[in-house]
CSV table of C-alpha atoms and ligand atoms in Angstrom, one decimal:
chain,number,residue,atom,x,y,z
A,14,UNK,CA,-1.1,-3.1,20.4
A,15,UNK,CA,2.0,-1.3,19.0
A,16,UNK,CA,2.7,-1.7,15.1
A,17,UNK,CA,6.5,-1.8,14.4
A,18,UNK,CA,8.0,0.7,11.7
A,19,UNK,CA,10.5,0.0,9.4
A,20,UNK,CA,12.7,2.4,7.3
A,21,UNK,CA,11.2,4.1,4.4
A,22,UNK,CA,14.8,5.0,2.7
A,23,UNK,CA,13.6,6.6,-0.8
A,24,UNK,CA,11.7,9.4,1.4
A,25,UNK,CA,12.6,12.9,1.0
A,26,UNK,CA,13.3,13.2,4.6
A,27,UNK,CA,15.8,11.1,5.7
A,28,UNK,CA,14.8,9.0,8.8
A,29,UNK,CA,11.2,8.8,7.8
A,30,UNK,CA,9.6,5.5,9.0
A,31,UNK,CA,6.5,3.9,8.0
A,32,UNK,CA,4.3,1.1,10.1
A,33,UNK,CA,4.8,-2.5,8.9
A,34,UNK,CA,1.1,-2.9,8.5
A,35,UNK,CA,-1.8,-0.8,7.5
A,36,UNK,CA,-5.6,-1.0,6.8
A,37,UNK,CA,-6.9,-0.8,3.3
A,38,UNK,CA,-10.3,0.9,2.9
A,39,UNK,CA,-11.5,-0.4,-0.7
A,40,UNK,CA,-15.0,-1.5,-0.7
A,41,UNK,CA,-15.3,0.0,3.1
A,42,UNK,CA,-19.0,-0.2,4.1
A,43,UNK,CA,-18.1,2.3,7.2
A,44,UNK,CA,-15.0,3.9,6.2
A,45,UNK,CA,-14.9,6.4,9.0
A,46,UNK,CA,-15.8,4.3,11.6
A,47,UNK,CA,-13.4,1.3,10.3
A,48,UNK,CA,-10.4,3.9,10.4
A,49,UNK,CA,-11.3,5.0,14.0
A,50,UNK,CA,-11.6,2.0,15.1
A,51,UNK,CA,-8.5,0.7,13.6
A,52,UNK,CA,-6.5,3.6,15.0
A,53,UNK,CA,-8.0,2.8,18.4
A,54,UNK,CA,-6.3,-0.4,18.2
A,55,UNK,CA,-2.8,0.8,16.8
A,56,UNK,CA,-3.2,0.9,13.0
A,57,UNK,CA,-1.2,4.1,11.9
A,58,UNK,CA,-1.3,3.7,8.0
A,59,UNK,CA,-4.5,3.9,6.0
A,60,UNK,CA,-4.8,3.1,2.2
A,61,UNK,CA,-7.7,4.7,0.1
A,62,UNK,CA,-7.9,5.9,-3.6
A,63,UNK,CA,-9.8,8.4,-5.9
A,64,UNK,CA,-11.3,5.2,-7.3
A,65,UNK,CA,-12.5,4.1,-3.9
A,66,UNK,CA,-14.6,7.0,-3.2
A,67,UNK,CA,-13.9,7.1,0.4
A,68,UNK,CA,-10.8,9.7,0.5
A,69,UNK,CA,-12.8,12.5,2.8
A,70,UNK,CA,-14.2,9.7,5.1
A,71,UNK,CA,-10.8,8.3,5.5
A,72,UNK,CA,-9.2,11.6,6.3
A,73,UNK,CA,-12.0,12.6,8.5
A,74,UNK,CA,-11.6,9.0,10.5
A,75,UNK,CA,-8.2,10.5,11.1
A,76,UNK,CA,-8.4,13.8,11.7
A,77,UNK,CA,-11.2,13.5,14.4
A,78,UNK,CA,-9.3,10.7,16.2
A,79,UNK,CA,-6.0,12.9,16.4
A,80,UNK,CA,-8.2,15.6,17.9
A,81,UNK,CA,-9.7,13.1,20.6
A,82,UNK,CA,-5.7,11.8,21.0
A,83,UNK,CA,-3.4,14.7,21.1
A,84,UNK,CA,-0.7,12.4,22.5
A,85,UNK,CA,-0.2,10.8,18.7
A,86,UNK,CA,1.8,13.3,16.5
A,87,UNK,CA,0.2,13.7,13.1
A,88,UNK,CA,3.4,12.6,11.3
A,89,UNK,CA,2.8,9.3,12.8
A,90,UNK,CA,-0.5,8.6,10.9
A,91,UNK,CA,-0.1,8.1,7.1
A,92,UNK,CA,-2.9,9.3,5.0
A,93,UNK,CA,-2.4,7.5,1.3
A,94,UNK,CA,-4.2,8.1,-1.3
A,95,UNK,CA,-3.9,7.5,-5.0
A,96,UNK,CA,-4.6,9.3,-8.3
A,97,UNK,CA,-5.9,6.8,-11.0
A,98,UNK,CA,-3.0,6.4,-13.4
A,99,UNK,CA,-0.4,8.3,-15.2
A,100,UNK,CA,-2.7,9.5,-18.1
A,101,UNK,CA,-2.9,13.1,-16.7
A,102,UNK,CA,0.3,14.4,-18.4
A,103,UNK,CA,1.5,17.6,-16.4
A,104,UNK,CA,-1.6,19.5,-16.2
A,105,UNK,CA,-3.9,16.7,-15.6
A,106,UNK,CA,-2.2,15.4,-12.9
A,107,UNK,CA,-2.0,18.8,-11.3
A,108,UNK,CA,-5.6,19.0,-11.0
A,109,UNK,CA,-6.3,15.5,-9.9
A,110,UNK,CA,-3.8,16.1,-6.9
A,111,UNK,CA,-5.4,19.4,-6.1
A,112,UNK,CA,-8.9,17.6,-5.9
A,113,UNK,CA,-7.3,14.9,-4.0
A,114,UNK,CA,-6.2,17.6,-1.4
A,115,UNK,CA,-9.3,19.2,-1.6
A,116,UNK,CA,-11.0,15.7,-0.3
A,117,UNK,CA,-8.3,15.4,2.5
A,118,UNK,CA,-9.1,19.1,3.5
A,119,UNK,CA,-12.8,18.3,3.6
A,120,UNK,CA,-12.1,15.7,6.0
A,121,UNK,CA,-9.8,18.0,8.2
A,122,UNK,CA,-6.2,16.9,6.7
A,123,UNK,CA,-4.2,19.8,5.1
A,124,UNK,CA,-1.4,17.7,3.5
A,125,UNK,CA,-1.0,13.8,1.8
A,126,UNK,CA,1.3,11.7,3.3
A,127,UNK,CA,1.6,9.4,0.5
A,128,UNK,CA,0.4,10.2,-3.0
A,129,UNK,CA,0.5,6.8,-5.3
A,130,UNK,CA,0.1,6.7,-8.9
A,131,UNK,CA,-2.5,3.5,-9.2
A,132,UNK,CA,-1.4,2.1,-12.4
A,133,UNK,CA,1.1,2.9,-14.7
A,134,UNK,CA,-1.3,3.2,-17.8
A,135,UNK,CA,-0.7,6.5,-19.6
A,136,UNK,CA,-0.7,7.7,-23.3
A,137,UNK,CA,2.1,7.5,-25.5
A,138,UNK,CA,4.9,8.5,-25.6
A,139,UNK,CA,4.4,6.3,-22.6
A,140,UNK,CA,7.9,7.1,-20.5
A,141,UNK,CA,7.8,10.6,-21.2
A,142,UNK,CA,4.1,11.0,-20.4
A,143,UNK,CA,5.1,9.2,-16.8
A,144,UNK,CA,7.9,11.4,-16.0
A,145,UNK,CA,5.6,14.4,-16.8
A,146,UNK,CA,3.2,13.1,-14.1
A,147,UNK,CA,6.1,12.5,-11.7
A,148,UNK,CA,7.4,15.9,-12.6
A,149,UNK,CA,3.8,17.3,-11.3
A,150,UNK,CA,3.7,15.3,-8.7
A,151,UNK,CA,7.2,16.3,-7.4
A,152,UNK,CA,6.3,19.7,-7.3
A,153,UNK,CA,3.6,19.1,-4.8
A,154,UNK,CA,6.3,17.5,-2.6
A,155,UNK,CA,8.4,20.7,-2.9
A,156,UNK,CA,5.2,22.9,-1.4
A,157,UNK,CA,5.0,20.4,1.5
A,158,UNK,CA,1.5,19.3,0.4
A,159,UNK,CA,2.6,15.6,-0.4
A,160,UNK,CA,4.8,14.0,1.9
A,161,UNK,CA,5.8,11.2,-0.2
A,162,UNK,CA,5.6,9.7,-3.2
A,163,UNK,CA,4.9,6.4,-4.4
A,164,UNK,CA,3.4,3.9,-7.3
A,165,UNK,CA,1.2,1.0,-7.8
A,166,UNK,CA,1.1,-1.9,-10.0
A,167,UNK,CA,4.6,-0.6,-11.7
A,168,UNK,CA,6.4,-3.6,-13.2
A,169,UNK,CA,10.1,-3.7,-13.4
A,170,UNK,CA,10.3,-1.6,-16.9
A,171,UNK,CA,8.6,1.3,-15.3
A,172,UNK,CA,10.2,1.3,-12.0
A,173,UNK,CA,13.4,1.6,-14.5
A,174,UNK,CA,12.5,4.8,-15.6
A,175,UNK,CA,12.9,6.6,-12.4
A,176,UNK,CA,16.5,5.8,-12.3
A,177,UNK,CA,16.9,6.0,-16.2
A,178,UNK,CA,15.9,9.6,-15.9
A,179,UNK,CA,17.5,10.2,-12.3
A,180,UNK,CA,14.3,11.8,-11.3
A,181,UNK,CA,14.8,14.0,-8.4
A,182,UNK,CA,12.4,11.9,-6.1
A,183,UNK,CA,12.2,8.2,-6.3
A,184,UNK,CA,9.2,6.3,-5.4
A,185,UNK,CA,9.2,5.2,-1.8
A,186,UNK,CA,7.2,2.2,-2.7
A,187,UNK,CA,5.6,-0.2,-5.1
A,188,UNK,CA,2.0,-1.2,-4.1
A,189,UNK,CA,1.2,-4.5,-5.9
A,190,UNK,CA,-0.7,-7.9,-5.9
A,191,UNK,CA,2.1,-10.4,-4.2
A,192,UNK,CA,0.9,-13.5,-2.9
A,193,UNK,CA,2.1,-17.0,-2.7
A,194,UNK,CA,-0.1,-17.8,-5.8
A,195,UNK,CA,1.3,-14.7,-7.8
A,196,UNK,CA,4.9,-13.6,-6.2
A,197,UNK,CA,6.3,-11.5,-8.9
A,198,UNK,CA,9.8,-12.1,-7.7
A,199,UNK,CA,11.3,-9.9,-10.5
A,200,UNK,CA,9.7,-7.0,-8.9
A,201,UNK,CA,10.7,-7.9,-5.4
A,202,UNK,CA,14.2,-7.9,-6.9
A,203,UNK,CA,14.3,-4.6,-8.3
A,204,UNK,CA,12.5,-2.7,-5.4
A,205,UNK,CA,15.0,-4.6,-2.8
A,206,UNK,CA,17.9,-3.4,-4.9
A,207,UNK,CA,16.7,0.3,-5.1
A,208,UNK,CA,15.1,0.7,-1.7
A,209,UNK,CA,11.6,0.6,-2.6
A,210,UNK,CA,9.4,-1.1,0.1
A,211,UNK,CA,6.8,-3.3,-1.5
A,212,UNK,CA,3.6,-3.0,-0.2
A,213,UNK,CA,1.2,-5.8,-0.6
A,214,UNK,CA,-2.7,-5.3,-1.5
A,215,UNK,CA,-5.0,-7.9,-1.3
A,216,UNK,CA,-2.7,-9.9,1.3
A,217,UNK,CA,-5.8,-12.1,2.7
A,218,UNK,CA,-6.2,-12.9,-1.2
A,219,UNK,CA,-9.9,-11.7,-0.1
A,220,UNK,CA,-10.7,-15.3,1.5
A,221,UNK,CA,-10.0,-17.2,-1.4
A,222,UNK,CA,-7.1,-19.5,0.0
A,223,UNK,CA,-7.9,-20.0,3.7
A,224,UNK,CA,-8.4,-23.7,2.9
A,225,UNK,CA,-5.1,-24.3,1.3
A,226,UNK,CA,-3.6,-27.3,3.0
A,227,UNK,CA,-0.3,-25.3,3.2
A,228,UNK,CA,-1.7,-22.4,4.9
A,229,UNK,CA,-4.0,-25.1,7.3
A,230,UNK,CA,-0.9,-26.5,8.3
A,231,UNK,CA,1.2,-23.6,9.3
A,232,UNK,CA,-2.2,-22.0,11.1
A,233,UNK,CA,-2.1,-25.5,13.2
A,234,UNK,CA,1.6,-25.4,13.5
A,235,UNK,CA,1.5,-21.8,15.1
A,236,UNK,CA,-1.9,-21.7,16.6
A,237,UNK,CA,-2.7,-18.7,14.0
A,238,UNK,CA,-5.6,-18.0,11.8
A,239,UNK,CA,-5.1,-18.4,7.9
A,240,UNK,CA,-5.4,-15.0,7.7
A,241,UNK,CA,-2.6,-14.2,10.1
A,242,UNK,CA,-0.4,-16.9,8.3
A,243,UNK,CA,-0.9,-14.9,4.8
A,244,UNK,CA,-0.1,-11.7,6.7
A,245,UNK,CA,2.8,-13.3,7.9
A,246,UNK,CA,4.0,-14.4,4.7
A,247,UNK,CA,3.6,-11.0,3.3
A,248,UNK,CA,6.1,-9.6,6.1
A,249,UNK,CA,8.4,-12.4,6.0
A,250,UNK,CA,8.8,-11.7,2.3
A,251,UNK,CA,9.7,-8.2,3.2
A,252,UNK,CA,6.6,-6.6,2.3
A,253,UNK,CA,4.0,-4.0,4.0
A,254,UNK,CA,0.5,-6.1,3.8
A,255,UNK,CA,-2.4,-3.7,3.7
A,256,UNK,CA,-5.7,-5.9,4.8
A,257,UNK,CA,-8.9,-4.5,4.7
A,258,UNK,CA,-11.3,-5.1,7.4
A,259,UNK,CA,-14.3,-2.9,8.4
A,260,UNK,CA,-14.5,-5.4,11.6
A,261,UNK,CA,-12.8,-4.8,14.8
A,262,UNK,CA,-12.0,-8.2,16.1
A,263,UNK,CA,-10.5,-9.0,12.3
A,264,UNK,CA,-8.7,-5.9,12.2
A,265,UNK,CA,-7.2,-6.5,15.7
A,266,UNK,CA,-6.2,-10.3,14.6
A,267,UNK,CA,-4.7,-9.3,11.6
A,268,UNK,CA,-2.5,-7.0,13.2
A,269,UNK,CA,-1.5,-9.6,15.9
A,270,UNK,CA,1.5,-11.3,13.9
A,271,UNK,CA,4.3,-10.4,16.1
A,272,UNK,CA,5.0,-13.1,18.3
A,273,UNK,CA,5.9,-15.5,15.6
A,274,UNK,CA,7.4,-16.0,12.3
A,275,UNK,CA,7.6,-18.2,9.5
A,276,UNK,CA,10.8,-20.0,8.9
A,277,UNK,CA,12.5,-18.9,5.2
A,278,UNK,CA,11.9,-22.6,4.2
A,279,UNK,CA,8.1,-22.2,4.8
A,280,UNK,CA,8.1,-18.6,3.0
A,281,UNK,CA,9.6,-20.7,0.1
A,282,UNK,CA,7.2,-23.5,0.5
A,283,UNK,CA,4.1,-21.5,0.2
A,284,UNK,CA,5.2,-19.5,-2.7
A,285,UNK,CA,5.9,-22.7,-4.7
A,286,UNK,CA,2.3,-22.3,-5.0
A,287,UNK,CA,3.0,-19.4,-7.5
A,288,UNK,CA,0.3,-19.7,-10.3
A,289,UNK,CA,0.1,-16.1,-11.5
A,290,UNK,CA,-3.3,-15.7,-9.9
A,291,UNK,CA,-4.8,-12.2,-10.4
A,292,UNK,CA,-8.1,-11.2,-8.4
A,293,UNK,CA,-8.9,-8.2,-11.0
A,294,UNK,CA,-6.1,-6.6,-13.1
A,295,UNK,CA,-2.4,-6.9,-13.9
A,296,UNK,CA,-1.3,-3.7,-15.1
A,297,UNK,CA,2.4,-4.4,-14.3
A,298,UNK,CA,2.6,-5.5,-18.0
A,299,UNK,CA,1.2,-2.1,-19.4
A,300,UNK,CA,3.5,-0.4,-21.9
B,430,LIG,N1,-3.4,-0.7,-6.0
B,430,LIG,C1,-4.3,-1.6,-6.4
B,430,LIG,O1,-4.6,-1.9,-7.4
B,430,LIG,C2,-5.0,-2.4,-5.2
B,430,LIG,C3,-6.1,-3.1,-5.7
B,430,LIG,C4,-6.7,-4.0,-4.5
B,430,LIG,C5,-6.5,-3.7,-3.4
B,430,LIG,N2,-5.8,-2.7,-3.1
B,430,LIG,C6,-5.7,-2.2,-1.5
B,430,LIG,O2,-5.6,-3.4,-0.7
B,430,LIG,C7,-6.3,-3.6,0.2
B,430,LIG,C8,-6.6,-4.7,0.6
B,430,LIG,O3,-6.9,-5.6,-0.5
B,430,LIG,P1,-8.5,-5.9,-0.5
B,430,LIG,O4,-9.4,-5.3,0.1
B,430,LIG,O5,-8.6,-6.2,-2.2
B,430,LIG,O6,-8.4,-7.8,0.0
B,430,LIG,P2,-8.2,-8.4,1.4
B,430,LIG,O7,-7.6,-7.3,2.3
B,430,LIG,O8,-7.2,-9.4,0.9
B,430,LIG,O9,-9.3,-9.0,1.8
B,430,LIG,C9,-10.5,-8.3,2.2
B,430,LIG,C10,-11.4,-9.1,2.7
B,430,LIG,O10,-11.2,-10.2,3.6
B,430,LIG,C11,-12.1,-10.0,4.6
B,430,LIG,N3,-11.4,-10.4,5.9
B,430,LIG,C12,-10.2,-9.3,6.3
B,430,LIG,N4,-9.9,-9.8,7.4
B,430,LIG,C13,-10.4,-11.1,7.4
B,430,LIG,C14,-10.0,-12.3,8.7
B,430,LIG,N5,-9.4,-12.3,9.6
B,430,LIG,N6,-10.8,-13.3,8.2
B,430,LIG,C15,-11.4,-13.5,7.3
B,430,LIG,N7,-12.0,-12.4,6.6
B,430,LIG,C16,-11.3,-11.5,6.6
B,430,LIG,C17,-12.7,-8.5,4.8
B,430,LIG,O11,-14.0,-8.7,5.1
B,430,LIG,P3,-14.7,-7.5,6.4
B,430,LIG,O12,-14.3,-6.1,5.9
B,430,LIG,O13,-15.8,-8.2,6.6
B,430,LIG,O14,-13.8,-8.1,7.6
B,430,LIG,C18,-12.8,-8.5,3.2
B,430,LIG,O15,-13.8,-9.0,2.6
B,430,LIG,C19,-7.7,-2.6,-0.3
B,430,LIG,O16,-8.4,-2.2,0.8
B,430,LIG,C20,-6.8,-1.5,-1.1
B,430,LIG,O17,-6.3,-0.6,0.0
B,430,LIG,C21,-5.0,-2.0,-3.9
């Protein structure tokens, strides 16, 4: 199964592309195995984090699989990880990234494809501290240790800081919780205007909405599962969903969404369910 790619316009290297779906590994019980199975199925993007405590296992799954699949180039597989937040300032961020690089290296990877700031939380003065963190991250890009920089859970006011300060690198994506029950249209609009890809986390809403009538009726219409309808909603909304599954059959069906499309009216009808539902947290409102 070949997963299509899309342009990553804010990447330091022109012409960079990224898969339109990835695999999340938060709370995976079998990270290395799940990554290997997903690679066998065609997945080429993996989302881990310091917080998930499985960075080395994720990197190991990728590096070992690449050894036995020399036809696939290292640069075609995305190892994406996160530092916890923007609290570290310049020096703290340097050491957090060194730790992330060490964990990747133990797993067999000598650079990080995407380094994401997990949340905008930081110490006052907030904007200034976030910019120091970004400067530290940018130096790793200049040294070739990080390929692209991204953010997660950033609200519009946090995103604007990059343009106000005219930073050398801009975030390539913003990973957020955006579902028909929590759309966050303001973030979509800003990201679309500034070439930031919106990466969609928890795209299956952890199974909590599979029984919704709107989802069920589309599943029936397209002869697809509720999970496939929700993933397709993410893609048709312009996002890059990263569903998590440790089960190869589910990984396969979650990525088997390229033989149908929701109509614009169906995308809008589903998002009429918006009720600001958060699964865990809402750092987009951080100062
Ligand atoms: N930046 C952030 O703050 C943040 C926050 C949360 C998540 N994330 C990222 O987003 C990724 C995905 O989000 P998530 O893990 O919270 O939730 P999710 O992808 O919405 O749902 C995962 C859950 O759904 C199950 N599942 C997967 N495919 C299924 C299918 N086809 N049918 C029925 N159940 C299915 C999985 O179980 P099985 O494994 O047993 O299949 C798992 O329990 C995470 O792994 C992480 O990488 C980021």
